[in-house]
PDB file of C-alpha atoms in Angstrom:
ATOM      1  CA  MET A 423     118.612 110.157  98.929  1.00  0.00           C
ATOM      2  CA  ASN A 424     118.384 113.756  99.298  1.00  0.00           C
ATOM      3  CA  ARG A 425     114.524 113.459 100.070  1.00  0.00           C
ATOM      4  CA  LEU A 426     115.496 110.209 103.489  1.00  0.00           C
ATOM      5  CA  LEU A 427     117.537 113.627 105.048  1.00  0.00           C
ATOM      6  CA  SER A 428     114.699 116.133 105.463  1.00  0.00           C
ATOM      7  CA  LEU A 429     112.619 112.862 106.391  1.00  0.00           C
ATOM      8  CA  ALA A 430     114.691 111.996 108.584  1.00  0.00           C
ATOM      9  CA  THR A 431     114.364 115.601 110.155  1.00  0.00           C
ATOM     10  CA  LEU A 432     110.516 115.734 110.820  1.00  0.00           C
ATOM     11  CA  THR A 433     110.577 111.975 112.063  1.00  0.00           C
ATOM     12  CA  PHE A 434     112.580 114.632 114.687  1.00  0.00           C
ATOM     13  CA  LEU A 435     109.896 117.057 114.670  1.00  0.00           C
ATOM     14  CA  LEU A 436     107.092 114.733 115.033  1.00  0.00           C
ATOM     15  CA  ALA A 437     109.064 113.135 117.897  1.00  0.00           C
ATOM     16  CA  ALA A 438     109.885 115.910 120.112  1.00  0.00           C
ATOM     17  CA  CYS A 439     107.550 116.882 123.584  1.00  0.00           C
ATOM     18  CA  GLY A 440     106.209 115.576 126.182  1.00  0.00           C
ATOM     19  CA  SER A 441     108.495 114.268 129.022  1.00  0.00           C
ATOM     20  CA  SER A 442     108.735 110.944 130.970  1.00  0.00           C
ATOM     21  CA  THR A 443     109.392 107.216 130.308  1.00  0.00           C
ATOM     22  CA  THR A 444     107.977 104.097 129.695  1.00  0.00           C
ATOM     23  CA  SER A 445     109.045 100.962 129.643  1.00  0.00           C
ATOM     24  CA  THR A 446     106.326  97.699 127.410  1.00  0.00           C
ATOM     25  CA  THR A 447     106.297  94.565 127.041  1.00  0.00           C
ATOM     26  CA  VAL A 448     107.969  94.403 123.383  1.00  0.00           C
ATOM     27  CA  ALA A 449     105.255  92.391 121.408  1.00  0.00           C
ATOM     28  CA  CYS A 450     103.479  92.664 118.529  1.00  0.00           C
ATOM     29  CA  ALA A 451      99.380  94.325 119.082  1.00  0.00           C
ATOM     30  CA  ASN A 452      97.899  95.276 116.087  1.00  0.00           C
ATOM     31  CA  VAL A 453      98.606  94.209 112.893  1.00  0.00           C
ATOM     32  CA  TYR A 454      99.293  97.227 109.769  1.00  0.00           C
ATOM     33  CA  PHE A 455      98.168  97.710 106.838  1.00  0.00           C
ATOM     34  CA  ASP A 456      97.262 100.242 104.151  1.00  0.00           C
ATOM     35  CA  GLY A 457      96.769  98.702 100.878  1.00  0.00           C
ATOM     36  CA  THR A 458     100.655  99.336  99.605  1.00  0.00           C
ATOM     37  CA  VAL A 459     102.792  99.815 103.362  1.00  0.00           C
ATOM     38  CA  GLY A 460     102.373  97.657 106.891  1.00  0.00           C
ATOM     39  CA  THR A 461     103.804  96.679 109.800  1.00  0.00           C
ATOM     40  CA  CYS A 462     103.614  95.276 113.481  1.00  0.00           C
ATOM     41  CA  ILE A 463     102.359  98.012 115.970  1.00  0.00           C
ATOM     42  CA  PRO A 464     103.287  97.215 119.731  1.00  0.00           C
ATOM     43  CA  ALA A 465     100.787  98.263 122.918  1.00  0.00           C
ATOM     44  CA  GLY A 466     101.426 101.918 123.895  1.00  0.00           C
ATOM     45  CA  TRP A 467     101.701 103.372 120.194  1.00  0.00           C
ATOM     46  CA  HIS A 468      99.412 104.445 117.642  1.00  0.00           C
ATOM     47  CA  VAL A 469      98.433 105.378 113.862  1.00  0.00           C
ATOM     48  CA  VAL A 470      99.435 109.248 113.957  1.00  0.00           C
ATOM     49  CA  ASP A 471      96.018 111.063 112.275  1.00  0.00           C
ATOM     50  CA  ARG A 472      96.810 112.269 108.768  1.00  0.00           C
ATOM     51  CA  GLY A 473      95.104 115.545 109.924  1.00  0.00           C
ATOM     52  CA  GLN A 474      97.769 115.716 112.219  1.00  0.00           C
ATOM     53  CA  LEU A 475     100.522 115.069 110.260  1.00  0.00           C
ATOM     54  CA  ASP A 476      99.259 117.619 106.960  1.00  0.00           C
ATOM     55  CA  ALA A 477      98.551 119.890 110.535  1.00  0.00           C
ATOM     56  CA  ARG A 478     101.983 120.304 111.716  1.00  0.00           C
ATOM     57  CA  GLY A 479     103.383 120.384 107.462  1.00  0.00           C
ATOM     58  CA  VAL A 480     104.513 116.633 106.654  1.00  0.00           C
ATOM     59  CA  PRO A 481     104.780 116.553 103.020  1.00  0.00           C
ATOM     60  CA  PRO A 482     103.232 113.671 101.227  1.00  0.00           C
ATOM     61  CA  GLU A 483     106.018 111.669 101.295  1.00  0.00           C
ATOM     62  CA  VAL A 484     106.100 110.527 104.321  1.00  0.00           C
ATOM     63  CA  LEU A 485     102.418 107.830 103.958  1.00  0.00           C
ATOM     64  CA  VAL A 486     102.157 106.866 107.751  1.00  0.00           C
ATOM     65  CA  ALA A 487     104.029 107.862 110.804  1.00  0.00           C
ATOM     66  CA  PHE A 488     103.674 105.729 113.996  1.00  0.00           C
ATOM     67  CA  GLN A 489     104.161 107.446 118.248  1.00  0.00           C
ATOM     68  CA  ALA A 490     104.413 106.328 121.477  1.00  0.00           C
ATOM     69  CA  ASP A 491     101.720 107.413 123.368  1.00  0.00           C
ATOM     70  CA  ALA A 492     104.404 108.147 125.641  1.00  0.00           C
ATOM     71  CA  PRO A 493     106.830 110.544 126.235  1.00  0.00           C
ATOM     72  CA  VAL A 494     110.719 109.922 127.229  1.00  0.00           C
ATOM     73  CA  SER A 495     112.762 112.373 127.661  1.00  0.00           C
ATOM     74  CA  GLY A 496     110.911 115.010 125.901  1.00  0.00           C
ATOM     75  CA  GLN A 497     110.064 113.043 123.093  1.00  0.00           C
ATOM     76  CA  PHE A 498     107.603 110.645 121.883  1.00  0.00           C
ATOM     77  CA  ALA A 499     109.403 108.295 119.811  1.00  0.00           C
ATOM     78  CA  THR A 500     108.143 108.326 116.367  1.00  0.00           C
ATOM     79  CA  VAL A 501     108.003 106.021 113.576  1.00  0.00           C
ATOM     80  CA  THR A 502     107.613 107.478 109.751  1.00  0.00           C
ATOM     81  CA  VAL A 503     107.356 106.047 106.598  1.00  0.00           C
ATOM     82  CA  THR A 504     108.435 107.549 103.946  1.00  0.00           C
ATOM     83  CA  ARG A 505     108.377 106.761 100.156  1.00  0.00           C
ATOM     84  CA  GLU A 506     110.341 108.240  97.440  1.00  0.00           C
ATOM     85  CA  PRO A 507     109.708 107.383  93.686  1.00  0.00           C
ATOM     86  CA  LEU A 508     113.526 106.316  92.223  1.00  0.00           C
ATOM     87  CA  THR A 509     115.280 107.864  89.027  1.00  0.00           C
ATOM     88  CA  LYS A 510     116.690 104.128  88.004  1.00  0.00           C
ATOM     89  CA  GLN A 511     115.621 100.301  89.149  1.00  0.00           C
ATOM     90  CA  MET A 512     117.455  99.007  92.322  1.00  0.00           C
ATOM     91  CA  THR A 513     116.824  96.623  94.512  1.00  0.00           C
ATOM     92  CA  ALA A 514     116.044  96.374  97.802  1.00  0.00           C
ATOM     93  CA  GLU A 515     119.803  95.742  98.942  1.00  0.00           C
ATOM     94  CA  GLU A 516     121.091  98.498  96.476  1.00  0.00           C
ATOM     95  CA  TYR A 517     118.828 100.793  98.148  1.00  0.00           C
ATOM     96  CA  SER A 518     119.468  99.843 101.528  1.00  0.00           C
ATOM     97  CA  ASN A 519     122.766 100.597 100.812  1.00  0.00           C
ATOM     98  CA  ALA A 520     122.470 104.166  99.502  1.00  0.00           C
ATOM     99  CA  SER A 521     119.861 105.190 102.151  1.00  0.00           C
ATOM    100  CA  MET A 522     122.607 104.822 104.637  1.00  0.00           C
ATOM    101  CA  GLN A 523     125.201 106.279 103.038  1.00  0.00           C
ATOM    102  CA  SER A 524     122.999 109.308 102.271  1.00  0.00           C
ATOM    103  CA  VAL A 525     122.388 109.761 106.119  1.00  0.00           C
ATOM    104  CA  GLN A 526     126.011 109.461 106.054  1.00  0.00           C
ATOM    105  CA  ALA A 527     125.660 113.541 105.626  1.00  0.00           C
ATOM    106  CA  MET A 528     123.736 114.727 108.128  1.00  0.00           C
ATOM    107  CA  PRO A 529     125.674 116.820 110.882  1.00  0.00           C
ATOM    108  CA  GLY A 530     126.881 115.086 113.391  1.00  0.00           C
ATOM    109  CA  TYR A 531     126.498 111.660 111.914  1.00  0.00           C
ATOM    110  CA  ALA A 532     127.843 108.383 113.968  1.00  0.00           C
ATOM    111  CA  LYS A 533     126.930 104.712 113.431  1.00  0.00           C
ATOM    112  CA  VAL A 534     125.657 103.194 116.489  1.00  0.00           C
ATOM    113  CA  ASN A 535     124.985  99.233 114.449  1.00  0.00           C
ATOM    114  CA  THR A 536     123.988  97.572 111.457  1.00  0.00           C
ATOM    115  CA  GLU A 537     121.854  94.520 111.224  1.00  0.00           C
ATOM    116  CA  GLN A 538     121.407  92.497 107.630  1.00  0.00           C
ATOM    117  CA  ILE A 539     117.525  91.311 108.242  1.00  0.00           C
ATOM    118  CA  THR A 540     114.910  89.379 105.536  1.00  0.00           C
ATOM    119  CA  VAL A 541     111.934  92.315 104.514  1.00  0.00           C
ATOM    120  CA  ASP A 542     109.315  90.202 102.351  1.00  0.00           C
ATOM    121  CA  GLY A 543     111.473  87.726 101.064  1.00  0.00           C
ATOM    122  CA  GLN A 544     115.080  90.202 100.868  1.00  0.00           C
ATOM    123  CA  LYS A 545     117.829  91.192 102.603  1.00  0.00           C
ATOM    124  CA  VAL A 546     117.915  94.660 103.623  1.00  0.00           C
ATOM    125  CA  THR A 547     120.058  96.761 106.260  1.00  0.00           C
ATOM    126  CA  MET A 548     118.028  97.923 109.877  1.00  0.00           C
ATOM    127  CA  HIS A 549     121.252 101.133 110.036  1.00  0.00           C
ATOM    128  CA  THR A 550     120.693 102.301 114.377  1.00  0.00           C
ATOM    129  CA  PHE A 551     122.582 105.814 113.738  1.00  0.00           C
ATOM    130  CA  THR A 552     123.002 108.914 115.687  1.00  0.00           C
ATOM    131  CA  ALA A 553     123.312 112.969 114.221  1.00  0.00           C
ATOM    132  CA  GLN A 554     121.973 116.040 115.201  1.00  0.00           C
ATOM    133  CA  PRO A 555     120.478 117.296 111.570  1.00  0.00           C
ATOM    134  CA  GLN A 556     118.539 120.338 113.445  1.00  0.00           C
ATOM    135  CA  ALA A 557     121.773 122.517 115.804  1.00  0.00           C
ATOM    136  CA  ASP A 558     118.773 124.181 118.143  1.00  0.00           C
ATOM    137  CA  GLN A 559     117.803 120.617 118.489  1.00  0.00           C
ATOM    138  CA  PRO A 560     119.527 117.224 121.095  1.00  0.00           C
ATOM    139  CA  LYS A 561     121.548 114.212 118.722  1.00  0.00           C
ATOM    140  CA  THR A 562     118.647 111.850 117.459  1.00  0.00           C
ATOM    141  CA  ARG A 563     119.055 107.956 117.197  1.00  0.00           C
ATOM    142  CA  PHE A 564     117.320 106.667 114.496  1.00  0.00           C
ATOM    143  CA  THR A 565     116.968 103.594 112.963  1.00  0.00           C
ATOM    144  CA  GLN A 566     116.225 102.984 109.527  1.00  0.00           C
ATOM    145  CA  VAL A 567     114.463 100.327 107.862  1.00  0.00           C
ATOM    146  CA  SER A 568     114.609 101.144 103.898  1.00  0.00           C
ATOM    147  CA  ILE A 569     113.409  98.199 100.929  1.00  0.00           C
ATOM    148  CA  VAL A 570     111.931  98.486  97.724  1.00  0.00           C
ATOM    149  CA  SER A 571     108.630  98.070  95.346  1.00  0.00           C
ATOM    150  CA  GLY A 572     108.257  98.332  91.727  1.00  0.00           C
ATOM    151  CA  SER A 573     109.834 102.153  90.523  1.00  0.00           C
ATOM    152  CA  ALA A 574     109.947 103.525  94.130  1.00  0.00           C
ATOM    153  CA  GLY A 575     111.670 102.969  97.657  1.00  0.00           C
ATOM    154  CA  TYR A 576     109.917 103.431 101.087  1.00  0.00           C
ATOM    155  CA  SER A 577     112.071 103.702 104.318  1.00  0.00           C
ATOM    156  CA  TYR A 578     110.947 102.863 108.016  1.00  0.00           C
ATOM    157  CA  THR A 579     112.380 105.447 110.195  1.00  0.00           C
ATOM    158  CA  GLY A 580     112.144 106.273 113.953  1.00  0.00           C
ATOM    159  CA  ALA A 581     113.031 108.810 116.378  1.00  0.00           C
ATOM    160  CA  THR A 582     114.360 108.567 119.670  1.00  0.00           C
ATOM    161  CA  PRO A 583     115.982 109.879 122.364  1.00  0.00           C
ATOM    162  CA  VAL A 584     120.148 109.148 122.394  1.00  0.00           C
ATOM    163  CA  THR A 585     119.957 106.769 125.337  1.00  0.00           C
ATOM    164  CA  VAL A 586     116.566 105.268 126.030  1.00  0.00           C
ATOM    165  CA  ASP A 587     115.781 102.064 127.749  1.00  0.00           C
ATOM    166  CA  ASP A 588     116.090  98.946 126.392  1.00  0.00           C
ATOM    167  CA  ALA A 589     111.597  98.449 126.437  1.00  0.00           C
ATOM    168  CA  VAL A 590     111.518 101.306 123.542  1.00  0.00           C
ATOM    169  CA  THR A 591     114.554 100.662 120.981  1.00  0.00           C
ATOM    170  CA  ALA A 592     113.149  96.912 121.264  1.00  0.00           C
ATOM    171  CA  GLN A 593     109.630  98.291 120.158  1.00  0.00           C
ATOM    172  CA  VAL A 594     110.922 100.956 117.796  1.00  0.00           C
ATOM    173  CA  GLN A 595     112.969  98.009 116.675  1.00  0.00           C
ATOM    174  CA  LEU A 596     109.494  96.170 116.350  1.00  0.00           C
ATOM    175  CA  ILE A 597     108.376  98.351 114.063  1.00  0.00           C
ATOM    176  CA  VAL A 598     111.404  98.422 111.467  1.00  0.00           C
ATOM    177  CA  LYS A 599     111.618  94.961 111.380  1.00  0.00           C
ATOM    178  CA  ASN A 600     108.539  94.273 109.837  1.00  0.00           C
ATOM    179  CA  ALA A 601     108.436  96.752 108.116  1.00  0.00           C
ATOM    180  CA  THR A 602     105.638  95.429 103.835  1.00  0.00           C
ATOM    181  CA  LEU A 603     105.134  95.876 101.031  1.00  0.00           C
ATOM    182  CA  GLN A 604     102.800  92.988 101.033  1.00  0.00           C
ATOM    183  CA  ALA A 605      99.356  92.256 102.753  1.00  0.00           C
ATOM    184  CA  ALA A 606      99.480  89.207 105.196  1.00  0.00           C
ATOM    185  CA  LYS A 607      98.175  85.737 103.898  1.00  0.00           C
ATOM    186  CA  GLN A 608      94.927  85.086 105.058  1.00  0.00           C
TER     187      GLN A 608
END
């Protein structure tokens, strides 16, 4: 769970840079599945190249990152997907709850909202909160869904400025709510 704290900070760092806003109708434009993790990506978002992640010092626990094409309030909205080995067998709901407890230790943590959702047939919580992982960076809004497959936990963590328009919030939620560890059935 300590990795979640540091990886949430990395999500923020990936989000930094830029200075305009965007408004997008939220719908699935592309389905992403790499054989391990998947989701639905809205128009105006892209998969960040692994080479770029490596160049930014992002650890291998970050499997993939999705980023908005246009900046909002000086940041690019970003969703990262991380994997961590579990030290004990957990259900998706148990891991989701443990992830929520873990991030509460972040500096400046404040709960915004929780919503029960179903991912791959299992109940988990979509947790939205604000925190300031680094004192020299602005407070950030995070939206997170954590799920389990076998002996690994996966967290989809979105990072945006604290105040964003509803379209950006909906885009991040589209990605995290459509988290999956299963290939789409043909």
